[in-house]
């Protein structure tokens, strides 16, 4: 598939997926969804890729659904938004969560509507200081989708989730980091280098261990403590037989940096 609305590039173990409709603040249309799906499948299928970076071109990260594709003139047939979510947004969020690699979202500018919640579906969210998060849905009579009603209360508690969802105010990247909505906010001037260093680090880490870490942490949201302890036991049993575990312990004993392969 050739891409018109995204950029997809691989370099070493890093796959970089850039939403690329800057004049529409990288809002999603059906074609962009299809391209993102294709790129995520490619990243998943490539044994060489050990981290995925999701970011946006231009001054925004993503403004959610392209509202230009939504006919609302009196008398026009309403679009089935449920069908759109089933076809596009739900698979996207589930793919990001299930990808057996760390997924970093570099929020380079405003993240609004589904754009904000797609960012929150990623494993590590780092934002430039000038970026912001807007649960824009209430401004157009919708609820937070793309996992918003799931992620927000879990990340910031229901009081802040409710305020963000009902008011649709702009939350600065700094405030988002202070609230624990995202991992980190970085000065704009340092943002590209910080993101690069982060993905380079992750591209040489013990990938299978990181994939298991994300699945375990996500499972914790629904598990009892006992079920989670069982899950940790079972996962650790598998990872304890991996070459990366051997390498990590050997490197520790030899007081050198580990050389993880990420494969087994
Ligand atoms: O529909 C379904 O399938 C269901 C799923 C829905 C998921 C959703 O995401 S619903 C929520 C959709 N998104 C929004 O409601 C956000 C709309 N955008 C904004 O509120 C503002 O653009 C921002 C707060 C994000 C940024 O404001 P600002 O002042 O920095 O930029 P701007 O001037 O509003 O936008 C710049 C351009 O991008 C502008 O075009 P123009 O005038 O220069 O030709 C604007 O129209 C365009 N743009 C921004 N967001 C969208 C968009 N065009 C289409 N769709 C957008 N979502």
mmCIF file of C-alpha atoms and ligand atoms in Angstrom:
data_model
loop_
_atom_site.group_PDB
_atom_site.id
_atom_site.type_symbol
_atom_site.label_atom_id
_atom_site.label_comp_id
_atom_site.label_asym_id
_atom_site.label_seq_id
_atom_site.Cartn_x
_atom_site.Cartn_y
_atom_site.Cartn_z
ATOM 1 C CA UNK A 1 0.000 0.000 0.000
ATOM 2 C CA UNK A 2 1.316 3.474 -0.787
ATOM 3 C CA UNK A 3 0.613 6.132 1.789
ATOM 4 C CA UNK A 4 -0.900 9.565 1.161
ATOM 5 C CA UNK A 5 -1.937 10.588 4.667
ATOM 6 C CA UNK A 6 0.806 9.138 6.828
ATOM 7 C CA UNK A 7 4.562 8.756 6.723
ATOM 8 C CA UNK A 8 6.034 5.427 7.719
ATOM 9 C CA UNK A 9 9.769 4.940 8.019
ATOM 10 C CA UNK A 10 11.936 2.361 9.691
ATOM 11 C CA UNK A 11 15.447 2.873 10.934
ATOM 12 C CA UNK A 12 17.206 0.145 12.868
ATOM 13 C CA UNK A 13 14.668 -1.194 15.319
ATOM 14 C CA UNK A 14 12.480 1.926 15.225
ATOM 15 C CA UNK A 15 9.292 2.306 13.183
ATOM 16 C CA UNK A 16 8.176 5.925 12.944
ATOM 17 C CA UNK A 17 4.530 6.513 11.994
ATOM 18 C CA UNK A 18 3.678 10.161 11.377
ATOM 19 C CA UNK A 19 0.090 11.320 10.873
ATOM 20 C CA UNK A 20 0.472 13.606 7.895
ATOM 21 C CA UNK A 21 -2.517 15.827 7.147
ATOM 22 C CA UNK A 22 -1.123 18.949 8.790
ATOM 23 C CA UNK A 23 -3.591 21.362 7.137
ATOM 24 C CA UNK A 24 -6.429 19.440 8.926
ATOM 25 C CA UNK A 25 -4.367 19.068 12.122
ATOM 26 C CA UNK A 26 -3.876 15.407 11.169
ATOM 27 C CA UNK A 27 -7.539 14.593 11.704
ATOM 28 C CA UNK A 28 -8.595 11.113 10.622
ATOM 29 C CA UNK A 29 -10.497 10.235 7.483
ATOM 30 C CA UNK A 30 -11.229 6.663 6.357
ATOM 31 C CA UNK A 31 -8.186 6.580 4.085
ATOM 32 C CA UNK A 32 -5.833 7.620 6.888
ATOM 33 C CA UNK A 33 -7.320 4.952 9.137
ATOM 34 C CA UNK A 34 -6.647 2.313 6.465
ATOM 35 C CA UNK A 35 -3.066 3.492 6.070
ATOM 36 C CA UNK A 36 -2.432 3.469 9.821
ATOM 37 C CA UNK A 37 -3.857 -0.051 10.039
ATOM 38 C CA UNK A 38 -1.546 -1.157 7.248
ATOM 39 C CA UNK A 39 1.507 0.437 8.862
ATOM 40 C CA UNK A 40 0.738 -1.147 12.241
ATOM 41 C CA UNK A 41 0.447 -4.550 10.559
ATOM 42 C CA UNK A 42 3.815 -4.014 8.907
ATOM 43 C CA UNK A 43 5.438 -3.046 12.196
ATOM 44 C CA UNK A 44 3.935 -6.100 13.876
ATOM 45 C CA UNK A 45 5.054 -8.433 11.101
ATOM 46 C CA UNK A 46 8.655 -7.227 11.051
ATOM 47 C CA UNK A 47 10.931 -9.072 13.466
ATOM 48 C CA UNK A 48 13.417 -6.187 13.253
ATOM 49 C CA UNK A 49 11.057 -3.547 14.660
ATOM 50 C CA UNK A 50 11.376 -3.196 18.427
ATOM 51 C CA UNK A 51 9.610 0.101 19.101
ATOM 52 C CA UNK A 52 6.883 2.084 17.359
ATOM 53 C CA UNK A 53 6.814 5.862 17.497
ATOM 54 C CA UNK A 54 3.529 7.625 16.719
ATOM 55 C CA UNK A 55 3.604 11.371 16.122
ATOM 56 C CA UNK A 56 2.075 14.108 13.985
ATOM 57 C CA UNK A 57 3.337 16.364 11.199
ATOM 58 C CA UNK A 58 3.141 20.140 11.540
ATOM 59 C CA UNK A 59 1.811 22.057 14.523
ATOM 60 C CA UNK A 60 -0.722 19.487 15.729
ATOM 61 C CA UNK A 61 -0.672 15.866 16.802
ATOM 62 C CA UNK A 62 -4.221 14.913 15.798
ATOM 63 C CA UNK A 63 -7.632 16.635 15.973
ATOM 64 C CA UNK A 64 -9.639 13.385 15.977
ATOM 65 C CA UNK A 65 -12.225 12.657 13.336
ATOM 66 C CA UNK A 66 -12.185 14.869 10.219
ATOM 67 C CA UNK A 67 -15.440 16.722 10.759
ATOM 68 C CA UNK A 68 -15.422 17.743 7.102
ATOM 69 C CA UNK A 69 -16.527 14.157 6.379
ATOM 70 C CA UNK A 70 -19.597 14.459 8.567
ATOM 71 C CA UNK A 71 -22.683 15.712 6.749
ATOM 72 C CA UNK A 72 -24.876 17.597 9.187
ATOM 73 C CA UNK A 73 -26.909 19.874 6.920
ATOM 74 C CA UNK A 74 -30.658 19.785 7.628
ATOM 75 C CA UNK A 75 -32.206 16.873 5.757
ATOM 76 C CA UNK A 76 -28.925 15.043 5.189
ATOM 77 C CA UNK A 77 -28.784 11.386 6.181
ATOM 78 C CA UNK A 78 -26.936 11.088 9.532
ATOM 79 C CA UNK A 79 -23.642 9.217 9.436
ATOM 80 C CA UNK A 80 -23.636 6.067 11.571
ATOM 81 C CA UNK A 81 -20.926 7.018 14.052
ATOM 82 C CA UNK A 82 -21.160 3.602 15.686
ATOM 83 C CA UNK A 83 -20.186 2.005 12.386
ATOM 84 C CA UNK A 84 -17.263 4.412 12.070
ATOM 85 C CA UNK A 85 -16.024 3.484 15.541
ATOM 86 C CA UNK A 86 -16.439 -0.238 14.914
ATOM 87 C CA UNK A 87 -14.617 -0.023 11.579
ATOM 88 C CA UNK A 88 -11.858 2.447 12.471
ATOM 89 C CA UNK A 89 -11.338 3.709 16.015
ATOM 90 C CA UNK A 90 -11.922 0.529 18.019
ATOM 91 C CA UNK A 91 -9.496 -1.599 15.945
ATOM 92 C CA UNK A 92 -6.905 1.174 16.084
ATOM 93 C CA UNK A 93 -6.981 1.463 19.876
ATOM 94 C CA UNK A 94 -6.958 -2.311 20.334
ATOM 95 C CA UNK A 95 -4.052 -2.703 17.880
ATOM 96 C CA UNK A 96 -1.927 -0.149 19.693
ATOM 97 C CA UNK A 97 -2.557 -1.848 23.033
ATOM 98 C CA UNK A 98 -1.907 -5.347 21.673
ATOM 99 C CA UNK A 99 1.197 -4.577 19.612
ATOM 100 C CA UNK A 100 3.960 -6.724 21.135
ATOM 101 C CA UNK A 101 6.359 -3.777 21.239
ATOM 102 C CA UNK A 102 6.572 -0.575 23.239
ATOM 103 C CA UNK A 103 4.525 2.142 21.526
ATOM 104 C CA UNK A 104 5.679 5.699 22.188
ATOM 105 C CA UNK A 105 3.397 8.608 21.375
ATOM 106 C CA UNK A 106 5.241 11.879 20.848
ATOM 107 C CA UNK A 107 2.519 14.517 21.161
ATOM 108 C CA UNK A 108 4.014 17.383 19.201
ATOM 109 C CA UNK A 109 0.995 19.714 19.370
ATOM 110 C CA UNK A 110 -2.701 19.756 20.084
ATOM 111 C CA UNK A 111 -4.335 16.337 20.608
ATOM 112 C CA UNK A 112 -8.117 16.714 20.450
ATOM 113 C CA UNK A 113 -11.085 14.349 20.406
ATOM 114 C CA UNK A 114 -10.122 10.861 19.315
ATOM 115 C CA UNK A 115 -6.625 12.253 18.732
ATOM 116 C CA UNK A 116 -6.199 12.741 22.485
ATOM 117 C CA UNK A 117 -7.430 9.270 23.323
ATOM 118 C CA UNK A 118 -5.403 7.532 20.625
ATOM 119 C CA UNK A 119 -2.377 9.133 22.291
ATOM 120 C CA UNK A 120 -3.519 7.759 25.663
ATOM 121 C CA UNK A 121 -3.811 4.278 24.133
ATOM 122 C CA UNK A 122 -0.036 4.283 23.613
ATOM 123 C CA UNK A 123 2.320 2.874 26.209
ATOM 124 C CA UNK A 124 4.507 5.916 26.831
ATOM 125 C CA UNK A 125 3.136 9.378 26.083
ATOM 126 C CA UNK A 126 5.641 12.203 25.931
ATOM 127 C CA UNK A 127 4.485 15.696 24.986
ATOM 128 C CA UNK A 128 6.133 18.929 23.943
ATOM 129 C CA UNK A 129 5.457 21.774 26.381
ATOM 130 C CA UNK A 130 3.400 23.618 23.759
ATOM 131 C CA UNK A 131 1.147 20.581 23.194
ATOM 132 C CA UNK A 132 -2.280 20.203 24.766
ATOM 133 C CA UNK A 133 -5.046 17.675 25.294
ATOM 134 C CA UNK A 134 -8.701 18.445 24.612
ATOM 135 C CA UNK A 135 -11.638 16.096 25.148
ATOM 136 C CA UNK A 136 -13.435 18.027 22.417
ATOM 137 C CA UNK A 137 -16.394 15.637 22.225
ATOM 138 C CA UNK A 138 -18.701 17.563 24.564
ATOM 139 C CA UNK A 139 -18.386 20.577 22.244
ATOM 140 C CA UNK A 140 -20.180 18.568 19.530
ATOM 141 C CA UNK A 141 -22.592 16.586 21.678
ATOM 142 C CA UNK A 142 -20.622 13.307 21.836
ATOM 143 C CA UNK A 143 -18.968 11.269 24.565
ATOM 144 C CA UNK A 144 -15.213 10.669 24.762
ATOM 145 C CA UNK A 145 -14.576 7.700 22.468
ATOM 146 C CA UNK A 146 -11.501 5.783 21.341
ATOM 147 C CA UNK A 147 -11.164 4.583 24.923
ATOM 148 C CA UNK A 148 -11.564 8.016 26.538
ATOM 149 C CA UNK A 149 -14.162 6.899 29.077
ATOM 150 C CA UNK A 150 -11.864 3.969 29.942
ATOM 151 C CA UNK A 151 -8.480 5.682 30.041
ATOM 152 C CA UNK A 152 -9.374 8.994 31.671
ATOM 153 C CA UNK A 153 -10.766 7.778 35.017
ATOM 154 C CA UNK A 154 -8.016 5.188 35.293
ATOM 155 C CA UNK A 155 -5.267 7.712 34.635
ATOM 156 C CA UNK A 156 -6.492 10.813 36.465
ATOM 157 C CA UNK A 157 -9.443 9.676 38.607
ATOM 158 C CA UNK A 158 -13.123 10.237 37.957
ATOM 159 C CA UNK A 159 -13.274 13.842 39.218
ATOM 160 C CA UNK A 160 -10.706 15.094 36.722
ATOM 161 C CA UNK A 161 -11.973 12.723 34.025
ATOM 162 C CA UNK A 162 -15.463 14.109 34.402
ATOM 163 C CA UNK A 163 -14.289 17.727 34.313
ATOM 164 C CA UNK A 164 -12.186 17.126 31.218
ATOM 165 C CA UNK A 165 -14.968 15.212 29.461
ATOM 166 C CA UNK A 166 -17.831 17.548 30.299
ATOM 167 C CA UNK A 167 -16.044 20.863 29.872
ATOM 168 C CA UNK A 168 -13.765 20.011 26.954
ATOM 169 C CA UNK A 169 -11.209 22.531 28.178
ATOM 170 C CA UNK A 170 -7.682 22.607 26.868
ATOM 171 C CA UNK A 171 -5.301 20.835 29.260
ATOM 172 C CA UNK A 172 -1.690 21.900 28.849
ATOM 173 C CA UNK A 173 0.994 19.247 28.456
ATOM 174 C CA UNK A 174 2.516 20.396 31.733
ATOM 175 C CA UNK A 175 -0.780 19.932 33.562
ATOM 176 C CA UNK A 176 -1.322 16.580 31.846
ATOM 177 C CA UNK A 177 2.043 15.385 33.161
ATOM 178 C CA UNK A 178 1.327 16.794 36.634
ATOM 179 C CA UNK A 179 -1.992 14.922 36.717
ATOM 180 C CA UNK A 180 -0.420 11.645 35.562
ATOM 181 C CA UNK A 181 -2.338 11.643 32.278
ATOM 182 C CA UNK A 182 0.941 11.288 30.395
ATOM 183 C CA UNK A 183 4.441 10.199 31.275
ATOM 184 C CA UNK A 184 6.376 13.389 30.627
ATOM 185 C CA UNK A 185 6.304 16.940 29.279
ATOM 186 C CA UNK A 186 9.489 18.282 27.718
ATOM 187 C CA UNK A 187 10.523 21.774 26.605
ATOM 188 C CA UNK A 188 9.887 22.212 22.883
ATOM 189 C CA UNK A 189 13.575 22.789 22.131
ATOM 190 C CA UNK A 190 14.513 19.485 23.766
ATOM 191 C CA UNK A 191 11.536 17.508 22.487
ATOM 192 C CA UNK A 192 12.942 15.944 19.266
ATOM 193 C CA UNK A 193 16.220 14.877 20.888
ATOM 194 C CA UNK A 194 14.448 13.523 23.972
ATOM 195 C CA UNK A 195 12.043 11.502 21.827
ATOM 196 C CA UNK A 196 14.916 10.164 19.701
ATOM 197 C CA UNK A 197 16.912 9.120 22.766
ATOM 198 C CA UNK A 198 13.841 7.415 24.216
ATOM 199 C CA UNK A 199 13.055 5.361 21.118
ATOM 200 C CA UNK A 200 16.718 4.505 20.555
ATOM 201 C CA UNK A 201 16.901 3.209 24.101
ATOM 202 C CA UNK A 202 13.735 1.141 23.680
ATOM 203 C CA UNK A 203 14.930 -0.244 20.336
ATOM 204 C CA UNK A 204 17.808 -2.015 22.093
ATOM 205 C CA UNK A 205 15.874 -3.110 25.181
ATOM 206 C CA UNK A 206 14.579 -6.596 26.011
ATOM 207 C CA UNK A 207 11.575 -6.362 23.690
ATOM 208 C CA UNK A 208 9.792 -9.501 24.814
ATOM 209 C CA UNK A 209 10.032 -8.384 28.413
ATOM 210 C CA UNK A 210 8.608 -4.968 27.513
ATOM 211 C CA UNK A 211 5.786 -6.547 25.511
ATOM 212 C CA UNK A 212 4.942 -8.738 28.495
ATOM 213 C CA UNK A 213 5.196 -5.716 30.816
ATOM 214 C CA UNK A 214 2.593 -3.766 28.877
ATOM 215 C CA UNK A 215 0.205 -6.688 28.707
ATOM 216 C CA UNK A 216 0.590 -7.332 32.445
ATOM 217 C CA UNK A 217 0.055 -3.698 33.410
ATOM 218 C CA UNK A 218 -3.004 -3.433 31.167
ATOM 219 C CA UNK A 219 -4.401 -6.688 32.578
ATOM 220 C CA UNK A 220 -4.050 -5.273 36.107
ATOM 221 C CA UNK A 221 -6.909 -2.867 35.439
ATOM 222 C CA UNK A 222 -9.361 -5.775 35.448
ATOM 223 C CA UNK A 223 -7.637 -8.404 37.621
ATOM 224 C CA UNK A 224 -7.784 -9.181 41.328
ATOM 225 C CA UNK A 225 -4.451 -9.054 43.165
ATOM 226 C CA UNK A 226 -4.345 -12.833 43.252
ATOM 227 C CA UNK A 227 -5.014 -13.149 39.521
ATOM 228 C CA UNK A 228 -2.342 -10.572 38.841
ATOM 229 C CA UNK A 229 0.196 -12.403 41.029
ATOM 230 C CA UNK A 230 -0.593 -15.570 39.075
ATOM 231 C CA UNK A 231 -0.105 -13.726 35.800
ATOM 232 C CA UNK A 232 3.256 -12.338 36.995
ATOM 233 C CA UNK A 233 4.369 -15.842 38.009
ATOM 234 C CA UNK A 234 3.424 -17.313 34.643
ATOM 235 C CA UNK A 235 4.986 -14.536 32.581
ATOM 236 C CA UNK A 236 8.171 -14.546 34.654
ATOM 237 C CA UNK A 237 8.447 -18.300 34.162
ATOM 238 C CA UNK A 238 8.498 -17.773 30.397
ATOM 239 C CA UNK A 239 10.821 -14.766 30.453
ATOM 240 C CA UNK A 240 13.216 -16.562 32.793
ATOM 241 C CA UNK A 241 13.941 -18.961 29.937
ATOM 242 C CA UNK A 242 14.698 -16.180 27.437
ATOM 243 C CA UNK A 243 18.099 -15.318 26.018
ATOM 244 C CA UNK A 244 17.568 -11.693 27.004
ATOM 245 C CA UNK A 245 17.223 -12.671 30.655
ATOM 246 C CA UNK A 246 20.464 -14.655 30.452
ATOM 247 C CA UNK A 247 22.118 -11.712 28.761
ATOM 248 C CA UNK A 248 20.798 -9.213 31.335
ATOM 249 C CA UNK A 249 22.061 -11.223 34.302
ATOM 250 C CA UNK A 250 25.388 -11.994 32.592
ATOM 251 C CA UNK A 251 25.906 -8.323 31.772
ATOM 252 C CA UNK A 252 25.114 -7.361 35.362
ATOM 253 C CA UNK A 253 27.665 -9.851 36.688
ATOM 254 C CA UNK A 254 30.287 -8.685 34.178
ATOM 255 C CA UNK A 255 29.536 -5.003 34.921
ATOM 256 C CA UNK A 256 28.901 -4.238 31.237
ATOM 257 C CA UNK A 257 25.963 -2.994 29.198
ATOM 258 C CA UNK A 258 23.584 -5.776 28.077
ATOM 259 C CA UNK A 259 23.221 -6.580 24.387
ATOM 260 C CA UNK A 260 19.618 -7.684 24.091
ATOM 261 C CA UNK A 261 18.409 -9.285 20.891
ATOM 262 C CA UNK A 262 14.732 -8.794 21.698
ATOM 263 C CA UNK A 263 13.851 -11.967 19.867
ATOM 264 C CA UNK A 264 13.733 -14.753 22.423
HETATM 265 O O1 LIG B 1 -17.287 10.680 13.617
HETATM 266 C C1 LIG B 1 -16.948 9.567 13.992
HETATM 267 O O2 LIG B 1 -16.475 8.709 13.232
HETATM 268 C C2 LIG B 1 -17.054 9.249 15.462
HETATM 269 C C3 LIG B 1 -15.749 9.436 16.112
HETATM 270 C C4 LIG B 1 -15.400 10.659 16.540
HETATM 271 C C5 LIG B 1 -14.075 10.913 17.101
HETATM 272 C C6 LIG B 1 -13.751 12.369 17.279
HETATM 273 O O3 LIG B 1 -12.590 12.670 17.278
HETATM 274 S S1 LIG B 1 -15.006 13.506 17.481
HETATM 275 C C7 LIG B 1 -14.095 14.996 17.800
HETATM 276 C C8 LIG B 1 -13.592 15.637 16.528
HETATM 277 N N1 LIG B 1 -12.631 16.687 16.771
HETATM 278 C C9 LIG B 1 -12.944 17.872 17.229
HETATM 279 O O4 LIG B 1 -14.078 18.174 17.548
HETATM 280 C C10 LIG B 1 -11.836 18.883 17.281
HETATM 281 C C11 LIG B 1 -12.065 19.955 16.222
HETATM 282 N N2 LIG B 1 -10.962 20.898 16.191
HETATM 283 C C12 LIG B 1 -10.826 21.862 17.102
HETATM 284 O O5 LIG B 1 -11.592 22.014 18.026
HETATM 285 C C13 LIG B 1 -9.681 22.808 16.899
HETATM 286 O O6 LIG B 1 -9.240 22.714 15.575
HETATM 287 C C14 LIG B 1 -8.488 22.525 17.841
HETATM 288 C C15 LIG B 1 -8.872 22.899 19.261
HETATM 289 C C16 LIG B 1 -8.068 21.066 17.778
HETATM 290 C C17 LIG B 1 -7.278 23.382 17.420
HETATM 291 O O7 LIG B 1 -7.679 24.721 17.329
HETATM 292 P P1 LIG B 1 -6.736 25.784 16.584
HETATM 293 O O8 LIG B 1 -7.369 27.118 16.789
HETATM 294 O O9 LIG B 1 -5.347 25.590 17.028
HETATM 295 O O10 LIG B 1 -6.767 25.360 15.041
HETATM 296 P P2 LIG B 1 -7.968 25.559 14.004
HETATM 297 O O11 LIG B 1 -7.811 26.869 13.332
HETATM 298 O O12 LIG B 1 -9.270 25.256 14.633
HETATM 299 O O13 LIG B 1 -7.660 24.361 12.977
HETATM 300 C C18 LIG B 1 -6.692 24.501 11.944
HETATM 301 C C19 LIG B 1 -7.287 23.922 10.683
HETATM 302 O O14 LIG B 1 -7.533 22.534 10.914
HETATM 303 C C20 LIG B 1 -8.631 24.548 10.381
HETATM 304 O O15 LIG B 1 -8.770 24.576 8.973
HETATM 305 P P3 LIG B 1 -8.689 25.964 8.160
HETATM 306 O O16 LIG B 1 -9.715 26.892 8.750
HETATM 307 O O17 LIG B 1 -7.283 26.444 8.371
HETATM 308 O O18 LIG B 1 -8.983 25.581 6.737
HETATM 309 C C21 LIG B 1 -9.604 23.572 10.939
HETATM 310 O O19 LIG B 1 -10.868 23.606 10.334
HETATM 311 C C22 LIG B 1 -8.902 22.258 10.683
HETATM 312 N N3 LIG B 1 -9.351 21.234 11.612
HETATM 313 C C23 LIG B 1 -9.079 21.141 12.920
HETATM 314 N N4 LIG B 1 -9.667 20.094 13.449
HETATM 315 C C24 LIG B 1 -10.354 19.497 12.445
HETATM 316 C C25 LIG B 1 -10.152 20.222 11.281
HETATM 317 N N5 LIG B 1 -10.707 19.888 10.131
HETATM 318 C C26 LIG B 1 -11.500 18.779 10.130
HETATM 319 N N6 LIG B 1 -11.728 18.037 11.237
HETATM 320 C C27 LIG B 1 -11.188 18.343 12.399
HETATM 321 N N7 LIG B 1 -11.392 17.562 13.490
#
